[in-house]
PDB file of C-alpha atoms and ligand atoms in Angstrom:
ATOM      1  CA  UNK R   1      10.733 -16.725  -7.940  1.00  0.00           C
ATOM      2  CA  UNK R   2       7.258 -17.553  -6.766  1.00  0.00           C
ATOM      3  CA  UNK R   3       6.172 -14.157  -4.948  1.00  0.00           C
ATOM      4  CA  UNK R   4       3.543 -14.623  -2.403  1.00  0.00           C
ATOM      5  CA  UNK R   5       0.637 -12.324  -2.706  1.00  0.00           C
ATOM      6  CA  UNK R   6      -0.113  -9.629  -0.272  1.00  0.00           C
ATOM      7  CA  UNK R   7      -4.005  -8.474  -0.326  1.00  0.00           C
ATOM      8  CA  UNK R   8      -4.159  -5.245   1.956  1.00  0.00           C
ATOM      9  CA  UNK R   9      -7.177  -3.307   3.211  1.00  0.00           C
ATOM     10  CA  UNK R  10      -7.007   0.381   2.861  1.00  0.00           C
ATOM     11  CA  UNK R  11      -9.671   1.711   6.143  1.00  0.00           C
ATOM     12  CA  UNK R  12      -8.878   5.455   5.546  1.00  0.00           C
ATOM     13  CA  UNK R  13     -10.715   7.313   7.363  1.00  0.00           C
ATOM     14  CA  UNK R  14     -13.554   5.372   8.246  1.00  0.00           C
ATOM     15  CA  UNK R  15     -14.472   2.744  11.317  1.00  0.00           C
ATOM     16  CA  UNK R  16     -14.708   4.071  14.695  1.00  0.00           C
ATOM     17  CA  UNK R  17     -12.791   2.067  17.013  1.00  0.00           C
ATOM     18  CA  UNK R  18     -15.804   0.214  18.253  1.00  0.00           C
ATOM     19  CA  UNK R  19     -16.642  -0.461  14.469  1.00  0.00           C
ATOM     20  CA  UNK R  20     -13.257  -1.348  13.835  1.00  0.00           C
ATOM     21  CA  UNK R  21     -13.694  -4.261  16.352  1.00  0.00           C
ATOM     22  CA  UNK R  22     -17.710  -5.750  14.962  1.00  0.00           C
ATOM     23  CA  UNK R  23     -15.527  -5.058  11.403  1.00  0.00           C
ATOM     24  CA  UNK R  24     -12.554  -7.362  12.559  1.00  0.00           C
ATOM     25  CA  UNK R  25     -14.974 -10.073  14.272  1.00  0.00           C
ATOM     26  CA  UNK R  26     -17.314 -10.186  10.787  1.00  0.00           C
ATOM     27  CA  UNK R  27     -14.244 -10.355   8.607  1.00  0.00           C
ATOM     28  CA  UNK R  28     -11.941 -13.371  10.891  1.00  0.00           C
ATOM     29  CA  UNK R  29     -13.148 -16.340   9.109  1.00  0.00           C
ATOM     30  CA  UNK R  30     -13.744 -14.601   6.011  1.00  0.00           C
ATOM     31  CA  UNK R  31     -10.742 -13.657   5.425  1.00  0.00           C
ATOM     32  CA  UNK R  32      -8.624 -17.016   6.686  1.00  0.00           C
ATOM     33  CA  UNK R  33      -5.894 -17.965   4.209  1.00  0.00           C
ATOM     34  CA  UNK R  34      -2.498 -19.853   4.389  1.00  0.00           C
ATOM     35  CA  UNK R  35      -1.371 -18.683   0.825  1.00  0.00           C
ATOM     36  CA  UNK R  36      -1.948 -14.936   0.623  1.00  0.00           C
ATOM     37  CA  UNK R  37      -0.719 -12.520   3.288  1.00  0.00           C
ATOM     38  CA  UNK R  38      -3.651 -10.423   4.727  1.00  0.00           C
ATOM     39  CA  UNK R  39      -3.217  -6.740   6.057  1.00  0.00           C
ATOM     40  CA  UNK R  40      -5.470  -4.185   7.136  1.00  0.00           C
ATOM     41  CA  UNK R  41      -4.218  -0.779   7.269  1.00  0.00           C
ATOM     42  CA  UNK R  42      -6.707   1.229   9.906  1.00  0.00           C
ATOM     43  CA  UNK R  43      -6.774   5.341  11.065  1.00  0.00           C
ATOM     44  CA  UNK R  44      -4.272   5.293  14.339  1.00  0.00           C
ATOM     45  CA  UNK R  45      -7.024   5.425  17.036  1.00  0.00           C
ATOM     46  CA  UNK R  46      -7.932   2.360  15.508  1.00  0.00           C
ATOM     47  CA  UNK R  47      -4.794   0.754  16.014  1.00  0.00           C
ATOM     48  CA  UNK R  48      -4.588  -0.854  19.437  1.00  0.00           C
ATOM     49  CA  UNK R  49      -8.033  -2.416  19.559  1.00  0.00           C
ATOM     50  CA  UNK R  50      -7.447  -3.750  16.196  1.00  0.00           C
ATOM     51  CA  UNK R  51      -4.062  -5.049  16.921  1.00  0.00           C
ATOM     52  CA  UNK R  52      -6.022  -6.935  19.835  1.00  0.00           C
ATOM     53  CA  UNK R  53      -9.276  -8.147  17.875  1.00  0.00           C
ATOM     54  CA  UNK R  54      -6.910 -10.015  15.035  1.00  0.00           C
ATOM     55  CA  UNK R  55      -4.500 -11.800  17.548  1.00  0.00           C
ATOM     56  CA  UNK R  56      -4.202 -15.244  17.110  1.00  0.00           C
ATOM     57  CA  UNK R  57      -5.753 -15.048  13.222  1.00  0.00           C
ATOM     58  CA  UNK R  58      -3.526 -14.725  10.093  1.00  0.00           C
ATOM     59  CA  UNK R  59      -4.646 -10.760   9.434  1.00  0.00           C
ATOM     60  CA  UNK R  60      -0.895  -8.466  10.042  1.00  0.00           C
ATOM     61  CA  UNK R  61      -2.211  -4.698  11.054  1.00  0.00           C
ATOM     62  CA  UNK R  62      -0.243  -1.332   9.509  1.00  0.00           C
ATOM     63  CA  UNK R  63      -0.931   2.014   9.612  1.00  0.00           C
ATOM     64  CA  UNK R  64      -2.136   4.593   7.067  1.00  0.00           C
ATOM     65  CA  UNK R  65       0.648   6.969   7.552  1.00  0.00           C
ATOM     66  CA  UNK R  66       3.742   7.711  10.051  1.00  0.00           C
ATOM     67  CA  UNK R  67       5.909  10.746  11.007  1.00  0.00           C
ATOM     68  CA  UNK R  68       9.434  11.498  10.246  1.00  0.00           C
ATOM     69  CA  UNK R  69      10.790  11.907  13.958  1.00  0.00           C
ATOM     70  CA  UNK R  70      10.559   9.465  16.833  1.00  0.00           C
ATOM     71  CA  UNK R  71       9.317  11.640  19.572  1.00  0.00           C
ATOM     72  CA  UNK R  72       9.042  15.504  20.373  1.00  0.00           C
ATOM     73  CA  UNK R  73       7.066  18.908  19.753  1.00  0.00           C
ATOM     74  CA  UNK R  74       4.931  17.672  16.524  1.00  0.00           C
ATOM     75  CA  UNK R  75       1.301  17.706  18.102  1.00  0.00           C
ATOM     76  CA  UNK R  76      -0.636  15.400  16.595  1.00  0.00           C
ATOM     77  CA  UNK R  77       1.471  12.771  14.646  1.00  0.00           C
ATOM     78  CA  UNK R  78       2.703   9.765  14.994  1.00  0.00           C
ATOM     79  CA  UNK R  79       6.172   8.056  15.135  1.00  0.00           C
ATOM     80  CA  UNK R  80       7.504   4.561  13.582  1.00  0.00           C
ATOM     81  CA  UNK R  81       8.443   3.601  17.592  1.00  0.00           C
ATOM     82  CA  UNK R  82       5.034   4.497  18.684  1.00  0.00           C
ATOM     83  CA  UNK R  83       3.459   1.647  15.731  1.00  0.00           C
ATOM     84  CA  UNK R  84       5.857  -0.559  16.337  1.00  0.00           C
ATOM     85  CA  UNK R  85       5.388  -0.743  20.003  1.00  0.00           C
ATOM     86  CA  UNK R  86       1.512  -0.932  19.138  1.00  0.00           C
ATOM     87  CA  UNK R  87       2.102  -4.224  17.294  1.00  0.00           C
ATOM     88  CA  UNK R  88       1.909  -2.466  13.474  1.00  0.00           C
ATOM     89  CA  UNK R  89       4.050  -4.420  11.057  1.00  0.00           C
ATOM     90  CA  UNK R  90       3.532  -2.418   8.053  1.00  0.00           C
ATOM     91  CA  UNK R  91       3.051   1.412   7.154  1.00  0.00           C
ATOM     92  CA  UNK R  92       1.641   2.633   3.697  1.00  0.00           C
ATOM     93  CA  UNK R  93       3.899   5.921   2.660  1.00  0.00           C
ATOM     94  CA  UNK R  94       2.541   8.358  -0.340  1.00  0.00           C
ATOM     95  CA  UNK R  95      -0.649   7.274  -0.613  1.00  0.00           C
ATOM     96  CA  UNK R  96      -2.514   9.628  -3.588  1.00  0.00           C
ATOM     97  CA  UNK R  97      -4.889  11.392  -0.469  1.00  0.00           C
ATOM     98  CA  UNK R  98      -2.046  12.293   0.999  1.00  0.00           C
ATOM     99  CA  UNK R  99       0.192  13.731  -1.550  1.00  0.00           C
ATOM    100  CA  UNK R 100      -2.911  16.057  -2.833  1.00  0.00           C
ATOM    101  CA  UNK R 101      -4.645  16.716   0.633  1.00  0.00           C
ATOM    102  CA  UNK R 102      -1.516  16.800   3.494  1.00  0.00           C
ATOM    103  CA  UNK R 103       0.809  18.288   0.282  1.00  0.00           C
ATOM    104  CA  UNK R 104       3.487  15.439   1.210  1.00  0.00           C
ATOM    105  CA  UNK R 105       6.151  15.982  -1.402  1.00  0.00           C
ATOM    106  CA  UNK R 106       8.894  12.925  -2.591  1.00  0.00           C
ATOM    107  CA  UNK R 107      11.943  14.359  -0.676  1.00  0.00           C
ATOM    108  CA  UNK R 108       9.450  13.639   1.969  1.00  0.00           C
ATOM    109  CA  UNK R 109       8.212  10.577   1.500  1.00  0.00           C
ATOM    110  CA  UNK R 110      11.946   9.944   1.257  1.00  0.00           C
ATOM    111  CA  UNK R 111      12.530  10.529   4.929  1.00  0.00           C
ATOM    112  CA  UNK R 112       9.024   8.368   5.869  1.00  0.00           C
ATOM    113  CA  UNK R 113      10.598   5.189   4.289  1.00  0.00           C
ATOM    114  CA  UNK R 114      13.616   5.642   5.135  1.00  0.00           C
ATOM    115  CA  UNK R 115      12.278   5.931   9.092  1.00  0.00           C
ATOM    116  CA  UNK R 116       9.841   3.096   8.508  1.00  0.00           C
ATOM    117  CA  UNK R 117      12.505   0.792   7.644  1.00  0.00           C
ATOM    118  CA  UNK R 118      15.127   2.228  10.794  1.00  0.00           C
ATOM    119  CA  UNK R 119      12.253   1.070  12.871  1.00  0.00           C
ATOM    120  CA  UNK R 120      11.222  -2.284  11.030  1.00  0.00           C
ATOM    121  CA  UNK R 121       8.307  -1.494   9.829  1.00  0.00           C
ATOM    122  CA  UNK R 122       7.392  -2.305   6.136  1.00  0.00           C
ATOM    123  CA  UNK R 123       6.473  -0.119   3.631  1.00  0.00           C
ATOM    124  CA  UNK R 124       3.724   0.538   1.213  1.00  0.00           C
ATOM    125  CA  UNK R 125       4.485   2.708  -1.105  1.00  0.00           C
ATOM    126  CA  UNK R 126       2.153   4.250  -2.983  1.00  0.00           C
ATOM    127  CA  UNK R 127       2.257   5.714  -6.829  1.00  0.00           C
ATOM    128  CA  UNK R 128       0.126   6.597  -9.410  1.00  0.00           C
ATOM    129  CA  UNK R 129      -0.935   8.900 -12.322  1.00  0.00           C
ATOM    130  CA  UNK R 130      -3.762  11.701 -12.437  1.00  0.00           C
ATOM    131  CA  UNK R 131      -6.029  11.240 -15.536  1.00  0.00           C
ATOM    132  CA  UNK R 132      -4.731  14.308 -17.132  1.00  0.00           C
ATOM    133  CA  UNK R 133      -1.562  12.207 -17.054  1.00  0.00           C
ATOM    134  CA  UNK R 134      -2.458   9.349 -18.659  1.00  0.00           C
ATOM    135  CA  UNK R 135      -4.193  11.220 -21.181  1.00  0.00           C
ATOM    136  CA  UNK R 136      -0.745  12.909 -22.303  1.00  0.00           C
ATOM    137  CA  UNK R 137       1.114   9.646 -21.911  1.00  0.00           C
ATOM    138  CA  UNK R 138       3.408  10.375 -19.191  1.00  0.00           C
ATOM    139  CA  UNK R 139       2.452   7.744 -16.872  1.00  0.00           C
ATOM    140  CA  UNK R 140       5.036   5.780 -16.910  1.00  0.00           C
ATOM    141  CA  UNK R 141       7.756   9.151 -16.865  1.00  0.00           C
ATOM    142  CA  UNK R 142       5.669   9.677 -14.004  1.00  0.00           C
ATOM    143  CA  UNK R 143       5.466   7.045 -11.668  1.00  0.00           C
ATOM    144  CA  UNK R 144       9.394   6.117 -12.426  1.00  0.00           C
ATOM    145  CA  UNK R 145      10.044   9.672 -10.771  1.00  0.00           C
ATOM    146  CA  UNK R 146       8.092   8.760  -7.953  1.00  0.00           C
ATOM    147  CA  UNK R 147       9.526   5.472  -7.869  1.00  0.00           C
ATOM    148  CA  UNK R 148      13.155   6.626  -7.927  1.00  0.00           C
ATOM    149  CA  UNK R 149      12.505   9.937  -5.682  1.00  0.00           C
ATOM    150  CA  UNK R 150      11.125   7.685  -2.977  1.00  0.00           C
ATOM    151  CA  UNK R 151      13.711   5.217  -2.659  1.00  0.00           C
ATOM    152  CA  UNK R 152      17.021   7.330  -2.599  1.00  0.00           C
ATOM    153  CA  UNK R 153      19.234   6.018  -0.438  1.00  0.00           C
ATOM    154  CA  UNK R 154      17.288   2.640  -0.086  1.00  0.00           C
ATOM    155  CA  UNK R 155      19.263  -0.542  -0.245  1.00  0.00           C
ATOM    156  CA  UNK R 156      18.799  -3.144  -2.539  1.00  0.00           C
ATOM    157  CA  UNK R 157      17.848  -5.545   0.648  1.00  0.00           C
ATOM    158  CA  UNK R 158      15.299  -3.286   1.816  1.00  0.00           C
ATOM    159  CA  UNK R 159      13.603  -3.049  -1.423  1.00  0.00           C
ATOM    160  CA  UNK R 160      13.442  -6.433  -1.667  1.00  0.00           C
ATOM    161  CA  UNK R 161      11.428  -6.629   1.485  1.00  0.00           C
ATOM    162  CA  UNK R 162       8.877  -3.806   0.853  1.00  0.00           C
ATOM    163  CA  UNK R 163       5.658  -3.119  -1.463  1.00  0.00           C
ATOM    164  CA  UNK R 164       4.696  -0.829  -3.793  1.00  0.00           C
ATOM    165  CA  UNK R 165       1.164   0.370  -4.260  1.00  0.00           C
ATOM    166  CA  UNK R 166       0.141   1.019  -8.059  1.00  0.00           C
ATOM    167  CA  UNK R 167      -2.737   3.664  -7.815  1.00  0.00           C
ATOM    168  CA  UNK R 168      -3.918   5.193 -10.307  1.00  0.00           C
ATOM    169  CA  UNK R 169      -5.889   8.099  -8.663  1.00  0.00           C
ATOM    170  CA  UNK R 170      -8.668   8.509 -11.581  1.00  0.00           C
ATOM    171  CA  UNK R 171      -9.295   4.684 -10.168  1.00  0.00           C
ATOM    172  CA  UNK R 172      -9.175   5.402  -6.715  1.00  0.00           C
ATOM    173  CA  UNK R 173     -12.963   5.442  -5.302  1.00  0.00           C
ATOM    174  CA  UNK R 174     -14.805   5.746  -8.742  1.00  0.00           C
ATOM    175  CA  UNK R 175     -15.559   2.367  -9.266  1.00  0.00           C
ATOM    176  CA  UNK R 176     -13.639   2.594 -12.194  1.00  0.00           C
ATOM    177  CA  UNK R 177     -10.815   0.097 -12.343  1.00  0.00           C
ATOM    178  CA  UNK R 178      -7.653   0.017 -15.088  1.00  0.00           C
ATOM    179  CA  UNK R 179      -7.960  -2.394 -16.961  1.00  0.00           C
ATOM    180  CA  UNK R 180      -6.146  -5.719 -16.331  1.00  0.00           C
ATOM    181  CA  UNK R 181      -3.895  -4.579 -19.388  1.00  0.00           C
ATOM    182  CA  UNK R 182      -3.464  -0.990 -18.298  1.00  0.00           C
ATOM    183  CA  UNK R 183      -2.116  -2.156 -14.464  1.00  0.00           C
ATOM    184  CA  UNK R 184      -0.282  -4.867 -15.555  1.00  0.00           C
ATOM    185  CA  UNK R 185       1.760  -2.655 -17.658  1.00  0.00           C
ATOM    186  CA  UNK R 186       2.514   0.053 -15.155  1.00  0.00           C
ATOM    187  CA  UNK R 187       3.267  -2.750 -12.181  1.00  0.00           C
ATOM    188  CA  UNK R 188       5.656  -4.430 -15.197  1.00  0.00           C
ATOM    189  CA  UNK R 189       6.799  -0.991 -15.681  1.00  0.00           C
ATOM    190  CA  UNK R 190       7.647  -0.269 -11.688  1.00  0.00           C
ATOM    191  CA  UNK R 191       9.535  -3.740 -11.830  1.00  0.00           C
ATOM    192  CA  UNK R 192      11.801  -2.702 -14.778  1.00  0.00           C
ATOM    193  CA  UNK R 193      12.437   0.530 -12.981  1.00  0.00           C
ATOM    194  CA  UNK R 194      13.399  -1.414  -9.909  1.00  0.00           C
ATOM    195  CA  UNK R 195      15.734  -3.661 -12.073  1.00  0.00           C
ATOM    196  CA  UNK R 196      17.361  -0.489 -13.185  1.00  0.00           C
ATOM    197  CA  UNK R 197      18.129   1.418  -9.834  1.00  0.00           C
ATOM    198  CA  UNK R 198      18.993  -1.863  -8.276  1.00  0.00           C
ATOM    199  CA  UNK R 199      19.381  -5.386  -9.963  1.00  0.00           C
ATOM    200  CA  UNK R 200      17.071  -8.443 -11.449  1.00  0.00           C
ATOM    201  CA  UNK R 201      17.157  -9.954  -7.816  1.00  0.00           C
ATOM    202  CA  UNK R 202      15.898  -6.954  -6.301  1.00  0.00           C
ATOM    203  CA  UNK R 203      13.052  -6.431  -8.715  1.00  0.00           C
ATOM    204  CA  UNK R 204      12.298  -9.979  -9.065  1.00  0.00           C
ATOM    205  CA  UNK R 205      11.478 -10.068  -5.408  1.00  0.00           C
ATOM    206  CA  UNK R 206       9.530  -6.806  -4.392  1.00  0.00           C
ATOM    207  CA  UNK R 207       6.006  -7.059  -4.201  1.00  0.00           C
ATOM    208  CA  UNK R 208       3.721  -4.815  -6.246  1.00  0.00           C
ATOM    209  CA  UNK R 209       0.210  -4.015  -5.870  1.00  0.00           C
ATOM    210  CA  UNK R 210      -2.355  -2.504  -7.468  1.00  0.00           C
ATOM    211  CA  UNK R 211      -5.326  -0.454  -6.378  1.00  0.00           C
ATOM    212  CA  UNK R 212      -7.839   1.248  -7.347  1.00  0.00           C
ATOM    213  CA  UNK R 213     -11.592   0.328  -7.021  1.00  0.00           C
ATOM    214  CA  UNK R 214     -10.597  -3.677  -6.589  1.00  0.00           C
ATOM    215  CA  UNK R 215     -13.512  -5.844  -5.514  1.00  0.00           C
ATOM    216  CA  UNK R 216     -14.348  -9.184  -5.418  1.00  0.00           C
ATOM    217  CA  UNK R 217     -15.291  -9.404  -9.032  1.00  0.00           C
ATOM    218  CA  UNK R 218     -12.074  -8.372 -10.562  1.00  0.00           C
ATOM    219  CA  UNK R 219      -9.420  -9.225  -7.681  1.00  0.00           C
ATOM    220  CA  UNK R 220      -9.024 -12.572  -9.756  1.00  0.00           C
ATOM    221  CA  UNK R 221      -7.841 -11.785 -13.086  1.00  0.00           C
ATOM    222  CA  UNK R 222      -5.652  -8.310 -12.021  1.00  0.00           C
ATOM    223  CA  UNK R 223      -3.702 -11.001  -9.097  1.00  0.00           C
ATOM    224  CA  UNK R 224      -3.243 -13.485 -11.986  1.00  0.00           C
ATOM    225  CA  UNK R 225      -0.812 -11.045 -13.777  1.00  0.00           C
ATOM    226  CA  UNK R 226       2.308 -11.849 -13.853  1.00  0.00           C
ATOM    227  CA  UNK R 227       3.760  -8.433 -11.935  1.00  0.00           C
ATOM    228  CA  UNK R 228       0.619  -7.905 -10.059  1.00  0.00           C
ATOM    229  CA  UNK R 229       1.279  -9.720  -6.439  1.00  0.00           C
ATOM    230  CA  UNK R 230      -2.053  -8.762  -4.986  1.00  0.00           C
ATOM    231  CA  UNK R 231      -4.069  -5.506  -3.966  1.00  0.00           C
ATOM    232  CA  UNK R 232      -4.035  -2.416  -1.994  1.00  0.00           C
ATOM    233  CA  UNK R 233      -7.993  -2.262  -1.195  1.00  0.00           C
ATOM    234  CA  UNK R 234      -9.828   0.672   0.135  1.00  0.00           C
ATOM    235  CA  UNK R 235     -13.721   0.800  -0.363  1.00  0.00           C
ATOM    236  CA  UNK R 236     -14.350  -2.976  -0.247  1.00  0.00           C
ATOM    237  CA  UNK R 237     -12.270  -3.881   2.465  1.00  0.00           C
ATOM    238  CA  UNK R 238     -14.522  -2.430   4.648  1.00  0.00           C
ATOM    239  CA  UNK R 239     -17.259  -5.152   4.104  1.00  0.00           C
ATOM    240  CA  UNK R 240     -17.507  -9.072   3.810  1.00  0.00           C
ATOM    241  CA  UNK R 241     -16.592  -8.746   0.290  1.00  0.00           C
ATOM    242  CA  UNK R 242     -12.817  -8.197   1.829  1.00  0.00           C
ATOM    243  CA  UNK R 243     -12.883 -12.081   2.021  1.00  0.00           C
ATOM    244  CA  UNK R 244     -13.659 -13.197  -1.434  1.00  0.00           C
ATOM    245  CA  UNK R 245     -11.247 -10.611  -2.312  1.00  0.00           C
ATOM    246  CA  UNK R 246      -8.452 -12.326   0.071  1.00  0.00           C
ATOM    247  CA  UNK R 247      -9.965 -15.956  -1.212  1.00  0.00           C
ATOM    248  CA  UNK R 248     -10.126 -14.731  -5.373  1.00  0.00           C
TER     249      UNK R 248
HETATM  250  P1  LIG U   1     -10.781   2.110  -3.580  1.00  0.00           P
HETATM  251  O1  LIG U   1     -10.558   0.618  -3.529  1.00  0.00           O
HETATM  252  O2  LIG U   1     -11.908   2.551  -2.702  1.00  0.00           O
HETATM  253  O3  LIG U   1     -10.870   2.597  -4.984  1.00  0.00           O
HETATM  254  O4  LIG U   1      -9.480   2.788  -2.937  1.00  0.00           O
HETATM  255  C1  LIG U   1      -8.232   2.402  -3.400  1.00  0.00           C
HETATM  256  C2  LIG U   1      -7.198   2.970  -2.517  1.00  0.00           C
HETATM  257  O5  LIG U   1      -6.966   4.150  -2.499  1.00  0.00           O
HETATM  258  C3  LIG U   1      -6.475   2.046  -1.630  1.00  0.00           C
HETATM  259  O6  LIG U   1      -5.386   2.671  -1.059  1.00  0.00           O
END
């Protein structure tokens, strides 16, 4: 089954919602494509304007992160309803930053994709390994933990619809990317694991990314992989280069 590739931008915590407008206008044409889907993940206050400045192009807008309730006493987050209502269409979940910084645990992570999905959202959902990993060869043990913790009670029809994020974090913002081998492995690894929990269908059709200092001189031979169905983006999505990425 032919997947089609999903490139997605990564803002974090950059772009002011004024930037996050001149960032949308300097991207539009850039990033025009009728074979690749094209998302850019942006900080929450960034949301509605963005949601406005990409209407009418082919660029889909989800958010970095999401709570676990839909309304009530939690100052300061954000519930699935509240995106959807915005006009988000996808939500990354476990993202590395998070998991170290905001201490978000699987069991967790559990309950955010299990409350994107009630409200229609689509997931990201991020894995990787630390270095220190890697280096004692449990990546794979690893990220098929993460993998299976994340999804429990997940149906196979869901799965099918959603993406997974390979990340390895030592290649997160470092500038220095796995090598086409070493992700193509782990995102061939994440499909077997889906095969397992699930069935051939199921892993045959979810998307998986990977990221991890991407840009637009290696976004051509890690998308040609067989397993690897486009990019999770952070650093160069935030500049014209976003659009040779998109176009690789
Ligand atoms: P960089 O592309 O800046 O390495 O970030 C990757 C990432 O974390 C995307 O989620």
């Amino acid at each position: 089954m032919a997947r089609r590739k999903i490139i997605a931008g990564n803002w974090k915590m950059n772009m002011t919602p004024s930037q996050a407008v001149a960032l949308c206008a300097e991207l539009k044409d850039l990033v025009k494509s009728d074979s690749v889907d094209v998302v850019y993940c942006v900080p929450a206050i960034d949301i509605v304007p963005v949601v406005e400045a990409v209407k009418g192009t082919n660029v889909q807008v989800g958010a970095e992160n999401l709570y676990i309730e839909d309304k009530g006493a939690y100052t300061g987050e954000i519930s699935a309803p509240m995106l959807v209502d915005a006009g988000v269409k996808f939500v990354i979940i476990g993202h590395s930053e998070r998991r170290e910084y905001f201490k978000e645990d699987d069991a967790f992570l559990n309950k955010k994709v299990k409350k994107a999905f009630e409200a229609g959202l689509t997931p990201i959902l991020c894995c990787g390994e630390t270095l220190e990993q890697r280096e004692m060869g449990v990546t794979m043990d690893w990220i098929r933990l993460q993998i299976k913790s994340d999804l429990v009670g997940i149906t196979a029809d869901q799965v099918k619809s959603m993406v997974i994020a390979y990340e390895p974090i030592w290649a997160i913002g470092t500038g220095k990317t796995a090598t086409t081998e070493q992700a193509e492995e782990v995102c061939k690894g994440i499909r077997e694991c889906i095969a397992e929990i699930y069935d051939a269908a199921t892993a045959d059709a979810v998307r998986i990314q990977y990221g991890g200092s991407v840009n637009a001189g290696n976004a051509a031979e890690l998308f040609a992989q067989p397993d690897i169905d486009g990019g999770l983006v952070g650093g160069a999505s935030l500049k014209a280069d976003f659009g040779k990425i998109v176009n690789y």
